[in-house]
XYZ file of C-alpha atoms in Angstrom:
70
model
C -8.328 72.735 99.860
C -11.949 73.090 101.130
C -12.759 69.432 99.091
C -9.899 67.972 101.168
C -11.295 68.862 104.165
C -14.800 67.899 103.204
C -13.431 64.482 101.571
C -10.948 63.775 105.185
C -14.708 64.532 107.087
C -16.517 62.333 105.275
C -13.934 59.430 105.308
C -13.497 59.701 109.256
C -17.338 59.656 110.221
C -17.470 56.373 107.888
C -14.845 54.905 110.162
C -16.697 55.998 113.043
C -19.376 54.856 111.172
C -21.524 58.441 112.072
C -25.066 59.234 110.452
C -24.935 62.935 109.672
C -27.806 63.121 112.476
C -25.156 62.014 114.870
C -22.527 64.081 113.686
C -24.676 67.083 113.969
C -26.182 66.314 117.250
C -22.285 65.289 118.769
C -21.199 68.610 116.953
C -23.807 70.726 118.486
C -24.896 71.933 114.870
C -27.412 71.559 112.739
C -27.720 68.809 109.690
C -27.801 71.693 107.238
C -24.325 73.207 108.693
C -22.668 69.906 108.792
C -23.916 69.512 104.852
C -21.886 73.014 104.270
C -19.196 71.517 105.833
C -19.435 68.345 103.615
C -20.107 70.076 99.902
C -16.877 70.670 98.188
C -18.096 73.195 96.496
C -19.721 75.244 99.898
C -16.834 77.100 100.718
C -19.041 79.197 103.009
C -17.808 77.051 106.335
C -17.065 78.732 109.825
C -13.148 77.329 111.792
C -15.543 76.615 114.425
C -17.740 74.280 112.448
C -14.345 73.092 111.088
C -12.768 72.830 114.552
C -16.133 71.056 116.197
C -16.039 68.512 113.172
C -12.843 67.674 113.609
C -12.973 66.467 117.464
C -15.528 64.653 117.501
C -14.263 62.460 114.734
C -10.572 62.456 116.871
C -8.810 65.017 115.030
C -8.016 68.758 115.120
C -7.249 71.590 112.736
C -3.658 72.666 112.181
C -3.811 76.028 109.568
C -0.569 77.625 108.527
C 0.382 80.007 106.772
C 3.332 80.240 104.379
C 4.810 82.316 101.644
C 3.860 82.397 98.572
C 6.247 80.680 96.296
C 7.459 82.554 93.118
């Protein structure tokens, strides 16, 4: 799941031609926090950081819980 989120944020940044520095600035966070978000192997990202990143690139976060399949 994190790999997909990181890829989607990176793609949205490319589409909007946002550098990492510009993205971090608009998110009101550090480049290190953005790097953690963009790293598909790093799962230590907060929902708040994810929401701010989504807002900057014109997206929104939607999380749902679904019944587990047997």
